[in-house]
XYZ file of C-alpha atoms in Angstrom:
377
model
C -2.249 27.954 52.870
C -5.119 25.715 51.853
C -7.450 26.038 48.861
C -10.519 28.278 48.859
C -13.564 28.510 46.626
C -13.660 31.904 44.921
C -15.711 33.751 42.332
C -14.232 35.144 39.141
C -15.664 38.306 37.663
C -17.728 37.656 34.557
C -17.713 33.865 35.031
C -20.597 31.728 36.239
C -18.486 28.776 37.380
C -16.677 28.929 40.707
C -12.901 28.564 41.019
C -10.473 27.257 43.617
C -7.380 29.223 44.557
C -4.550 28.729 47.008
C -1.268 26.941 47.681
C -0.670 23.344 48.734
C 2.857 22.354 49.787
C 4.303 25.248 47.818
C 2.290 24.542 44.658
C 0.098 27.438 43.520
C -3.359 26.394 42.300
C -5.998 28.345 40.396
C -8.554 26.061 38.728
C -12.139 26.145 37.528
C -14.445 23.748 39.380
C -16.765 23.474 36.389
C -19.856 24.269 38.461
C -21.661 27.369 39.833
C -23.094 25.332 42.725
C -21.284 26.171 46.018
C -21.744 22.672 47.498
C -20.382 20.938 44.401
C -17.529 23.435 44.209
C -16.662 22.746 47.856
C -16.658 19.002 47.191
C -14.317 19.591 44.243
C -12.041 21.728 46.442
C -11.827 19.091 49.166
C -11.078 16.315 46.702
C -8.490 18.346 44.800
C -6.730 19.455 47.961
C -6.531 15.858 49.183
C -5.081 14.784 45.820
C -2.445 17.517 45.919
C -1.400 16.585 49.458
C -1.220 12.917 48.483
C 0.806 13.747 45.386
C 3.239 15.901 47.353
C 3.829 13.118 49.882
C 3.707 9.957 47.742
C 4.451 11.289 44.250
C 2.522 11.665 40.990
C 1.831 7.956 40.563
C -0.338 7.971 43.683
C -2.972 10.239 42.157
C -3.080 9.803 38.356
C -6.424 8.359 37.276
C -7.302 6.132 34.352
C -9.303 8.973 32.802
C -6.284 11.290 32.960
C -4.050 8.633 31.403
C -6.562 8.076 28.592
C -6.671 11.805 27.891
C -2.883 11.972 27.617
C -2.767 8.775 25.544
C -5.216 10.162 22.989
C -3.445 13.522 22.832
C -0.069 11.869 22.192
C -0.990 10.652 18.696
C -3.927 9.804 16.470
C -5.557 6.449 17.233
C -7.601 4.222 14.924
C -11.390 4.091 15.043
C -11.355 0.569 16.477
C -8.890 1.629 19.190
C -11.092 4.587 20.112
C -14.116 2.288 20.344
C -12.386 -0.055 22.789
C -10.904 2.812 24.829
C -14.314 4.449 25.198
C -15.705 1.268 26.756
C -12.716 0.968 29.082
C -13.108 4.602 30.120
C -16.762 4.087 31.014
C -15.758 1.130 33.173
C -12.615 2.389 34.949
C -13.392 6.131 34.939
C -11.366 7.990 37.576
C -9.934 4.887 39.211
C -6.290 5.350 40.241
C -3.895 3.642 37.834
C -1.954 1.831 40.545
C -5.206 0.376 41.883
C -5.956 -1.563 38.663
C -5.058 -5.200 39.345
C -5.768 -8.586 37.779
C -9.133 -8.937 39.509
C -10.157 -5.597 38.001
C -9.291 -6.910 34.543
C -11.435 -9.991 35.195
C -14.327 -7.751 36.225
C -13.806 -5.649 33.101
C -14.279 -8.743 30.908
C -17.590 -9.382 32.624
C -18.797 -5.778 32.457
C -17.619 -4.779 28.975
C -17.866 -7.839 26.739
C -21.195 -9.172 25.473
C -20.439 -12.716 26.628
C -18.565 -11.534 29.705
C -16.044 -13.973 31.095
C -17.277 -16.575 28.591
C -16.024 -14.471 25.663
C -13.431 -16.027 23.382
C -9.783 -15.426 24.379
C -9.182 -13.363 21.230
C -12.188 -11.176 22.091
C -10.862 -10.588 25.620
C -7.505 -9.561 24.217
C -8.906 -7.319 21.505
C -11.664 -5.682 23.534
C -10.058 -5.271 26.953
C -6.528 -6.438 27.649
C -4.602 -5.069 24.656
C -5.941 -1.476 24.809
C -5.713 -1.481 28.628
C -2.086 -2.598 28.502
C -1.281 0.046 25.892
C -2.642 2.834 28.105
C -0.935 1.559 31.269
C 2.395 1.052 29.476
C 2.095 4.602 28.134
C 1.508 5.775 31.711
C 4.350 3.682 33.156
C 6.836 5.328 30.777
C 5.852 8.635 32.392
C 6.212 7.134 35.881
C 2.499 7.445 36.597
C 2.160 3.765 37.509
C 4.014 0.473 37.543
C 4.439 -1.431 34.300
C 1.284 -3.538 33.841
C 1.499 -7.250 34.514
C -1.663 -9.180 33.742
C -2.450 -12.769 32.854
C -3.195 -13.190 29.139
C -6.000 -15.432 27.900
C -4.550 -18.410 26.077
C -5.560 -18.459 22.425
C -5.719 -21.995 21.041
C -3.635 -22.454 17.913
C -5.768 -22.975 14.859
C -4.911 -24.988 11.808
C -3.163 -22.867 9.199
C -5.159 -23.058 5.990
C -3.891 -22.414 2.466
C -4.866 -23.188 -1.116
C -3.292 -25.430 -3.710
C -2.895 -23.959 -7.207
C -6.028 -25.619 -8.622
C -8.098 -24.429 -5.643
C -6.761 -20.902 -6.070
C -7.758 -20.940 -9.739
C -11.276 -22.115 -8.900
C -11.654 -19.462 -6.203
C -10.622 -16.658 -8.547
C -12.774 -17.847 -11.447
C -15.879 -18.227 -9.262
C -15.544 -14.765 -7.688
C -17.375 -11.693 -8.949
C -15.388 -10.120 -11.833
C -14.365 -6.987 -9.896
C -13.058 -9.119 -6.998
C -10.861 -11.376 -9.155
C -7.956 -8.901 -9.559
C -7.897 -8.341 -5.788
C -7.767 -12.083 -5.068
C -4.979 -12.564 -7.613
C -3.059 -9.697 -6.001
C -3.429 -11.193 -2.509
C -2.363 -14.662 -3.642
C 0.490 -13.415 -5.810
C 2.004 -10.918 -3.352
C 1.123 -12.049 0.168
C -0.106 -8.545 0.970
C -2.386 -8.134 3.936
C -5.962 -7.195 3.105
C -5.526 -3.729 4.628
C -2.348 -3.166 2.599
C -4.119 -4.159 -0.611
C -7.251 -2.084 -0.058
C -5.194 1.005 0.825
C -2.923 0.644 -2.218
C -2.896 3.731 -4.449
C -1.887 3.898 -8.084
C 0.945 6.334 -7.305
C 2.591 3.443 -5.413
C 2.303 1.088 -8.397
C 4.987 0.785 -11.100
C 3.499 -1.646 -13.603
C 6.353 -1.500 -16.173
C 8.804 -2.370 -13.397
C 6.387 -4.887 -11.811
C 6.731 -3.296 -8.376
C 4.359 -1.858 -5.745
C 4.925 -0.212 -2.375
C 2.550 -1.053 0.466
C 2.393 0.460 3.935
C 2.417 -1.903 6.887
C 0.679 -1.579 10.241
C 3.893 -0.203 11.748
C 3.887 2.667 9.193
C 6.862 1.149 7.399
C 6.924 0.664 3.662
C 7.427 -2.672 1.954
C 8.427 -3.053 -1.686
C 6.821 -6.001 -3.450
C 7.898 -7.459 -6.790
C 4.890 -8.528 -8.837
C 4.715 -11.890 -10.599
C 3.356 -11.822 -14.180
C -0.137 -12.945 -13.162
C -0.517 -9.940 -10.842
C 0.781 -7.549 -13.503
C -1.840 -8.997 -15.859
C -4.638 -8.496 -13.307
C -3.625 -4.908 -12.486
C -3.160 -4.011 -16.156
C -6.781 -4.944 -16.765
C -8.228 -2.458 -14.284
C -10.091 0.401 -16.007
C -8.639 3.283 -13.944
C -5.169 4.609 -13.062
C -5.821 7.085 -10.245
C -6.711 6.812 -6.562
C -7.273 3.457 -4.916
C -6.289 0.458 -7.016
C -9.024 -1.870 -5.750
C -12.545 -0.480 -5.616
C -16.013 -1.800 -4.822
C -18.779 -2.029 -7.383
C -22.360 -1.223 -6.487
C -24.411 -2.432 -9.398
C -22.584 -1.073 -12.438
C -21.126 1.926 -10.572
C -17.529 1.805 -9.377
C -16.824 3.305 -5.952
C -13.760 5.334 -5.010
C -12.489 2.810 -2.472
C -13.421 0.362 0.262
C -14.419 1.825 3.616
C -11.794 2.265 6.300
C -11.886 -0.258 9.147
C -8.854 0.991 11.032
C -6.730 -1.680 9.374
C -8.908 -4.531 10.557
C -9.203 -5.744 6.981
C -11.332 -8.553 5.568
C -14.896 -7.548 6.341
C -15.123 -5.207 3.366
C -15.442 -8.155 0.957
C -17.252 -10.502 3.347
C -20.201 -11.275 1.059
C -18.119 -11.488 -2.117
C -15.648 -13.773 -0.355
C -18.370 -16.126 0.907
C -19.952 -16.197 -2.578
C -16.647 -17.150 -4.232
C -15.769 -19.788 -1.622
C -19.171 -21.460 -1.880
C -19.124 -21.553 -5.678
C -15.558 -22.886 -5.648
C -16.594 -25.763 -3.384
C -14.357 -24.720 -0.504
C -15.305 -25.948 2.986
C -17.715 -24.031 5.182
C -21.020 -24.233 6.998
C -24.505 -22.865 6.534
C -25.711 -20.389 9.119
C -29.475 -20.449 9.647
C -31.342 -17.863 11.702
C -34.634 -16.007 11.899
C -34.247 -12.208 11.929
C -35.971 -10.314 14.707
C -39.509 -9.401 13.703
C -39.599 -11.945 10.877
C -40.985 -15.460 10.561
C -38.822 -16.437 7.601
C -35.499 -18.189 8.034
C -32.375 -16.742 6.454
C -29.452 -18.849 5.303
C -25.921 -17.769 4.493
C -22.764 -19.697 3.700
C -19.933 -19.128 6.176
C -16.600 -20.294 4.697
C -13.966 -21.942 6.868
C -11.295 -19.889 5.129
C -10.831 -16.146 5.571
C -9.186 -13.708 3.146
C -6.079 -13.801 5.368
C -5.636 -17.423 4.277
C -4.451 -16.016 0.943
C -1.418 -14.578 2.756
C -0.800 -18.051 4.173
C -1.160 -19.396 0.631
C 1.455 -17.010 -0.757
C 3.893 -17.777 2.079
C 3.445 -21.529 1.661
C 3.972 -21.266 -2.082
C 6.998 -18.998 -1.578
C 8.754 -21.560 0.614
C 7.794 -24.380 -1.743
C 9.587 -22.542 -4.578
C 12.599 -20.974 -2.836
C 13.166 -22.980 0.392
C 14.513 -19.788 1.999
C 13.017 -18.683 5.342
C 15.041 -15.457 5.600
C 13.905 -14.363 2.147
C 10.324 -15.235 3.046
C 10.585 -13.177 6.241
C 11.877 -10.107 4.402
C 9.545 -10.282 1.406
C 6.518 -11.025 3.588
C 7.185 -8.189 6.023
C 7.346 -10.331 9.170
C 9.418 -9.114 12.110
C 10.613 -12.446 13.490
C 11.798 -15.676 11.915
C 9.757 -17.731 14.402
C 6.519 -16.629 12.725
C 7.829 -17.671 9.318
C 8.921 -21.174 10.272
C 5.300 -22.338 10.392
C 5.192 -22.127 6.574
C 8.114 -24.495 6.029
C 7.322 -27.828 4.357
C 3.560 -27.244 4.302
C 3.250 -27.475 0.524
C 4.539 -30.760 -0.987
C 7.189 -30.380 -3.693
C 4.744 -32.144 -6.014
C 2.932 -28.796 -6.433
C 6.064 -26.701 -7.084
C 5.796 -26.598 -10.878
C 2.055 -25.868 -10.700
C 2.735 -22.959 -8.330
C 5.382 -21.546 -10.663
C 3.013 -21.821 -13.640
C 0.196 -20.161 -11.676
C 2.304 -17.124 -10.813
C 3.657 -16.902 -14.380
C 0.225 -16.662 -16.073
C 0.118 -14.037 -18.834
C -3.053 -15.251 -20.548
C -6.049 -15.418 -18.220
C -8.912 -13.275 -19.596
C -11.138 -13.977 -16.582
C -8.941 -11.833 -14.310
C -8.764 -8.880 -16.716
C -11.624 -6.654 -15.587
C -11.810 -4.573 -18.769
C -12.360 -7.803 -20.700
C -15.226 -8.729 -18.383
C -16.772 -5.260 -18.708
C -16.496 -5.493 -22.485
C -18.052 -8.955 -22.521
C -21.001 -7.730 -20.456
C -21.531 -4.811 -22.844
C -21.510 -7.191 -25.802
C -24.182 -9.250 -24.039
C -26.232 -6.118 -23.356
C -25.729 -6.419 -19.577
């Protein structure tokens, strides 16, 4: 028995009903138009015949896989953004029909710079989310395991700060940013881990915090004295530990970027780096609709360099890669080896002194707030 278009009492949309290869079907076509409903029937019947002969993997579409992927668990905002663009491009294309040339065409169609986009952009915007969806589908035997060529990302120079540079950076930052910078340097926490830190995960008397990693695993971090000093000087003890200031008003927390941390303090970071004399370049452009040039300082270093700084200092002090791997929350020792012997032993005592600071009024925010009040600011 084949499928037929039928009406359902009380419903405007038409339905299809029947049996294909022993499988009973009763589905809404989503349209009241007889011609469109007939087209839906013909397509659906062909899919069911193909599935019965060649199996499920012959008919599952990218759109269907995306739907299942999103229903399986909650995805981040950035992941949803990239998936939406992929869905517009691949639509109802069969999963097994997506090959390397289709990935190359996706770069061109989806990314602003097309095939000229940076390798990291191709990975982030197309290949990584596409692989995730296809691997999800392959586990359910809807398609073969994806095998695509990955853009080669050139290795960049790992940048870190010496103790004197770290001091200058902290001192030149806006007062409310200083405790955050000290925390990042003194713990090696990722920016996302720091900005999501809540006071209920902080034990100041025990000098210990618990942060949550990208893999939803917790990591316990022992705090050096300088970090305890910085946290002790914050004027609140509930909610998010690190908060933005807008004028004199303190916010409740930095905005969520789906764990793509760093951009939340972009301006404050550039301001501190420029004042501290750290390397960078000046970006000059004329905004659309304006005749006046704008100039901003773009530092060579990013906030993630503070994690490199902590790791480099850690090895300089302890000379223990396994300990560095565990305390830094890395999954493989190969990632950690890049930090070995980067910091000369000459700086070891200065690093130890930096982390042991217990008298540094500039990083104690309540002191800065009090000083501003005394000045009438």
